[in-house]
Amino acid sequence: MMYESILLFGVIFTAGYLFDTLTQSRSGLDLRHVRQVILFIALGIYFVLCWRKAGQTLPMKTWHMRLVNEQGQIPALGTLLLRYILLWPLPLLGALLIQLLSGYTGYASTDLLIVFTPFLNFIWTWFDKDQQFLHDRLSKTRLIDARPTRVTSAAT
């Protein structure tokens, strides 16, 4: 996730820069909700294009992971879009709960717990019989080991 976040910084920076340039925004709060939608779309384009091309983002290639459908092929575009959308509910629900907890306790420092919300997607894997993510289970995709096979030659 850390490696992916480094690349996503570039995607978000570029999309944000283009948005600010085209709308002449002077503050991150200007057109905040439109900005959030644009960034959501930009991230979606990054992931879906990478997954569609080879079933992998650059960090997934590094860690030898590939996204496939139930038949072992690169999933269809609609399936990839569904998977991307299904990535979001658990972390967003966690963020909402942290916001409510912060308001309830009155401690603004509780907001720091937001950094853990992306990891909520991992909780499902502890209970899934195949250790799949919930979004993979629902979109009928899975991550596989894509390490290259070693070919051994017979000694002559």
mmCIF file of C-alpha atoms in Angstrom:
data_model
loop_
_atom_site.group_PDB
_atom_site.id
_atom_site.type_symbol
_atom_site.label_atom_id
_atom_site.label_comp_id
_atom_site.label_asym_id
_atom_site.label_seq_id
_atom_site.Cartn_x
_atom_site.Cartn_y
_atom_site.Cartn_z
ATOM 1 C CA MET A 1 0.000 0.000 0.000
ATOM 2 C CA MET A 2 2.870 2.370 0.711
ATOM 3 C CA TYR A 3 4.427 1.806 -2.708
ATOM 4 C CA GLU A 4 1.036 2.279 -4.359
ATOM 5 C CA SER A 5 0.455 5.474 -2.384
ATOM 6 C CA ILE A 6 3.669 6.987 -3.763
ATOM 7 C CA LEU A 7 2.367 6.516 -7.304
ATOM 8 C CA LEU A 8 -1.111 7.681 -6.306
ATOM 9 C CA PHE A 9 0.402 10.913 -4.994
ATOM 10 C CA GLY A 10 1.402 11.685 -8.589
ATOM 11 C CA VAL A 11 -2.061 10.828 -9.900
ATOM 12 C CA ILE A 12 -3.788 12.960 -7.257
ATOM 13 C CA PHE A 13 -1.327 15.833 -7.643
ATOM 14 C CA THR A 14 -1.771 15.908 -11.421
ATOM 15 C CA ALA A 15 -5.565 15.685 -11.255
ATOM 16 C CA GLY A 16 -5.688 18.337 -8.514
ATOM 17 C CA TYR A 17 -3.336 20.631 -10.419
ATOM 18 C CA LEU A 18 -5.414 20.337 -13.596
ATOM 19 C CA PHE A 19 -8.618 20.898 -11.625
ATOM 20 C CA ASP A 20 -7.202 24.007 -9.909
ATOM 21 C CA THR A 21 -5.833 25.358 -13.176
ATOM 22 C CA LEU A 22 -9.044 24.835 -15.118
ATOM 23 C CA THR A 23 -11.329 26.175 -12.365
ATOM 24 C CA GLN A 24 -8.916 28.873 -11.125
ATOM 25 C CA SER A 25 -9.365 27.552 -7.570
ATOM 26 C CA ARG A 26 -7.295 29.328 -4.951
ATOM 27 C CA SER A 27 -8.166 27.047 -2.040
ATOM 28 C CA GLY A 28 -8.633 23.330 -1.504
ATOM 29 C CA LEU A 29 -12.056 24.161 -0.122
ATOM 30 C CA ASP A 30 -13.211 25.818 -3.357
ATOM 31 C CA LEU A 31 -15.551 23.414 -5.136
ATOM 32 C CA ARG A 32 -14.573 20.783 -2.563
ATOM 33 C CA HIS A 33 -17.183 18.196 -3.502
ATOM 34 C CA VAL A 34 -16.510 18.533 -7.218
ATOM 35 C CA ARG A 35 -12.796 18.144 -6.471
ATOM 36 C CA GLN A 36 -13.493 14.949 -4.500
ATOM 37 C CA VAL A 37 -15.496 13.499 -7.387
ATOM 38 C CA ILE A 38 -12.723 14.382 -9.863
ATOM 39 C CA LEU A 39 -10.084 12.745 -7.655
ATOM 40 C CA PHE A 40 -12.280 9.654 -7.200
ATOM 41 C CA ILE A 41 -12.583 9.403 -10.992
ATOM 42 C CA ALA A 42 -8.848 10.000 -11.518
ATOM 43 C CA LEU A 43 -7.951 7.224 -9.079
ATOM 44 C CA GLY A 44 -10.499 4.957 -10.731
ATOM 45 C CA ILE A 45 -9.017 5.610 -14.159
ATOM 46 C CA TYR A 46 -5.525 4.797 -12.854
ATOM 47 C CA PHE A 47 -6.569 1.514 -11.263
ATOM 48 C CA VAL A 48 -8.951 0.340 -13.981
ATOM 49 C CA LEU A 49 -6.488 1.111 -16.793
ATOM 50 C CA CYS A 50 -3.647 -0.687 -15.007
ATOM 51 C CA TRP A 51 -5.809 -3.691 -14.150
ATOM 52 C CA ARG A 52 -7.279 -3.810 -17.675
ATOM 53 C CA LYS A 53 -3.904 -3.712 -19.399
ATOM 54 C CA ALA A 54 -2.104 -6.463 -17.511
ATOM 55 C CA GLY A 55 -4.108 -7.192 -14.374
ATOM 56 C CA GLN A 56 -1.482 -5.287 -12.386
ATOM 57 C CA THR A 57 -0.431 -1.872 -11.188
ATOM 58 C CA LEU A 58 3.317 -1.224 -10.970
ATOM 59 C CA PRO A 59 3.466 -2.144 -7.254
ATOM 60 C CA MET A 60 1.477 -5.310 -7.985
ATOM 61 C CA LYS A 61 4.124 -6.233 -10.582
ATOM 62 C CA THR A 62 6.855 -5.648 -8.019
ATOM 63 C CA TRP A 63 5.106 -7.881 -5.478
ATOM 64 C CA HIS A 64 4.228 -10.459 -8.175
ATOM 65 C CA MET A 65 0.457 -10.154 -7.823
ATOM 66 C CA ARG A 66 -2.091 -10.222 -10.623
ATOM 67 C CA LEU A 67 -5.816 -9.573 -10.655
ATOM 68 C CA VAL A 68 -7.849 -12.205 -12.485
ATOM 69 C CA ASN A 69 -11.461 -13.293 -12.805
ATOM 70 C CA GLU A 70 -12.794 -16.739 -11.911
ATOM 71 C CA GLN A 71 -11.488 -18.146 -15.219
ATOM 72 C CA GLY A 72 -7.964 -16.810 -14.611
ATOM 73 C CA GLN A 73 -8.275 -14.074 -17.253
ATOM 74 C CA ILE A 74 -8.022 -10.306 -16.946
ATOM 75 C CA PRO A 75 -11.492 -9.213 -15.796
ATOM 76 C CA ALA A 76 -13.887 -7.329 -18.058
ATOM 77 C CA LEU A 77 -14.118 -3.558 -17.815
ATOM 78 C CA GLY A 78 -17.459 -3.657 -15.963
ATOM 79 C CA THR A 79 -16.029 -6.061 -13.389
ATOM 80 C CA LEU A 80 -13.012 -3.791 -12.854
ATOM 81 C CA LEU A 81 -15.253 -0.770 -12.344
ATOM 82 C CA LEU A 82 -17.351 -2.735 -9.855
ATOM 83 C CA ARG A 83 -14.229 -3.849 -7.981
ATOM 84 C CA TYR A 84 -12.975 -0.265 -7.774
ATOM 85 C CA ILE A 85 -16.290 0.990 -6.404
ATOM 86 C CA LEU A 86 -16.470 -1.879 -3.892
ATOM 87 C CA LEU A 87 -13.029 -0.942 -2.531
ATOM 88 C CA TRP A 88 -14.490 2.160 -0.884
ATOM 89 C CA PRO A 89 -17.415 1.312 1.461
ATOM 90 C CA LEU A 90 -15.463 -0.207 4.380
ATOM 91 C CA PRO A 91 -12.824 2.557 4.621
ATOM 92 C CA LEU A 92 -15.486 5.257 4.216
ATOM 93 C CA LEU A 93 -17.648 3.649 6.896
ATOM 94 C CA GLY A 94 -14.594 3.568 9.176
ATOM 95 C CA ALA A 95 -13.923 7.251 8.479
ATOM 96 C CA LEU A 96 -17.537 8.089 9.325
ATOM 97 C CA LEU A 97 -17.314 6.157 12.598
ATOM 98 C CA ILE A 98 -14.097 7.982 13.514
ATOM 99 C CA GLN A 99 -15.747 11.333 12.779
ATOM 100 C CA LEU A 100 -18.689 10.379 14.986
ATOM 101 C CA LEU A 101 -16.349 9.179 17.742
ATOM 102 C CA SER A 102 -14.372 12.413 17.556
ATOM 103 C CA GLY A 103 -17.552 14.468 17.864
ATOM 104 C CA TYR A 104 -18.853 12.304 20.702
ATOM 105 C CA THR A 105 -15.641 12.398 22.754
ATOM 106 C CA GLY A 106 -14.767 15.993 21.929
ATOM 107 C CA TYR A 107 -11.143 14.961 21.370
ATOM 108 C CA ALA A 108 -9.909 16.188 18.003
ATOM 109 C CA SER A 109 -6.911 13.869 18.337
ATOM 110 C CA THR A 110 -9.295 10.964 17.722
ATOM 111 C CA ASP A 111 -9.311 12.101 14.081
ATOM 112 C CA LEU A 112 -5.785 10.696 13.760
ATOM 113 C CA LEU A 113 -7.306 7.206 13.720
ATOM 114 C CA ILE A 114 -8.390 7.924 10.141
ATOM 115 C CA VAL A 115 -5.011 6.632 8.939
ATOM 116 C CA PHE A 116 -6.128 3.105 9.838
ATOM 117 C CA THR A 117 -9.333 3.111 7.792
ATOM 118 C CA PRO A 118 -7.790 1.804 4.517
ATOM 119 C CA PHE A 119 -6.765 -1.309 6.433
ATOM 120 C CA LEU A 120 -10.407 -2.142 7.186
ATOM 121 C CA ASN A 121 -10.505 -3.900 3.816
ATOM 122 C CA PHE A 122 -8.137 -6.514 5.270
ATOM 123 C CA ILE A 123 -10.468 -7.577 8.103
ATOM 124 C CA TRP A 124 -12.668 -9.633 5.774
ATOM 125 C CA THR A 125 -9.636 -11.711 4.703
ATOM 126 C CA TRP A 126 -9.294 -13.061 8.245
ATOM 127 C CA PHE A 127 -12.679 -14.764 7.970
ATOM 128 C CA ASP A 128 -12.859 -15.630 4.267
ATOM 129 C CA LYS A 129 -12.093 -19.293 3.556
ATOM 130 C CA ASP A 130 -9.823 -18.316 0.625
ATOM 131 C CA GLN A 131 -8.471 -15.199 2.378
ATOM 132 C CA GLN A 132 -9.984 -12.981 -0.314
ATOM 133 C CA PHE A 133 -10.972 -9.365 0.116
ATOM 134 C CA LEU A 134 -14.692 -8.646 0.311
ATOM 135 C CA HIS A 135 -14.525 -6.535 -2.853
ATOM 136 C CA ASP A 136 -12.865 -9.437 -4.688
ATOM 137 C CA ARG A 137 -15.444 -11.915 -3.403
ATOM 138 C CA LEU A 138 -18.320 -9.660 -4.513
ATOM 139 C CA SER A 139 -16.828 -8.773 -7.913
ATOM 140 C CA LYS A 140 -15.765 -12.396 -8.569
ATOM 141 C CA THR A 141 -12.109 -11.490 -8.945
ATOM 142 C CA ARG A 142 -9.041 -12.626 -7.057
ATOM 143 C CA LEU A 143 -5.399 -11.821 -6.613
ATOM 144 C CA ILE A 144 -2.999 -14.546 -7.664
ATOM 145 C CA ASP A 145 0.703 -15.163 -7.280
ATOM 146 C CA ALA A 146 2.330 -14.043 -10.537
ATOM 147 C CA ARG A 147 5.916 -15.005 -9.826
ATOM 148 C CA PRO A 148 7.664 -16.134 -12.972
ATOM 149 C CA THR A 149 8.161 -19.874 -13.125
ATOM 150 C CA ARG A 150 11.729 -21.033 -13.048
ATOM 151 C CA VAL A 151 12.838 -23.177 -15.911
ATOM 152 C CA THR A 152 15.542 -25.621 -15.036
ATOM 153 C CA SER A 153 17.665 -27.116 -17.753
ATOM 154 C CA ALA A 154 18.952 -30.619 -17.583
ATOM 155 C CA ALA A 155 22.694 -30.867 -17.058
ATOM 156 C CA THR A 156 24.478 -32.442 -19.987
#
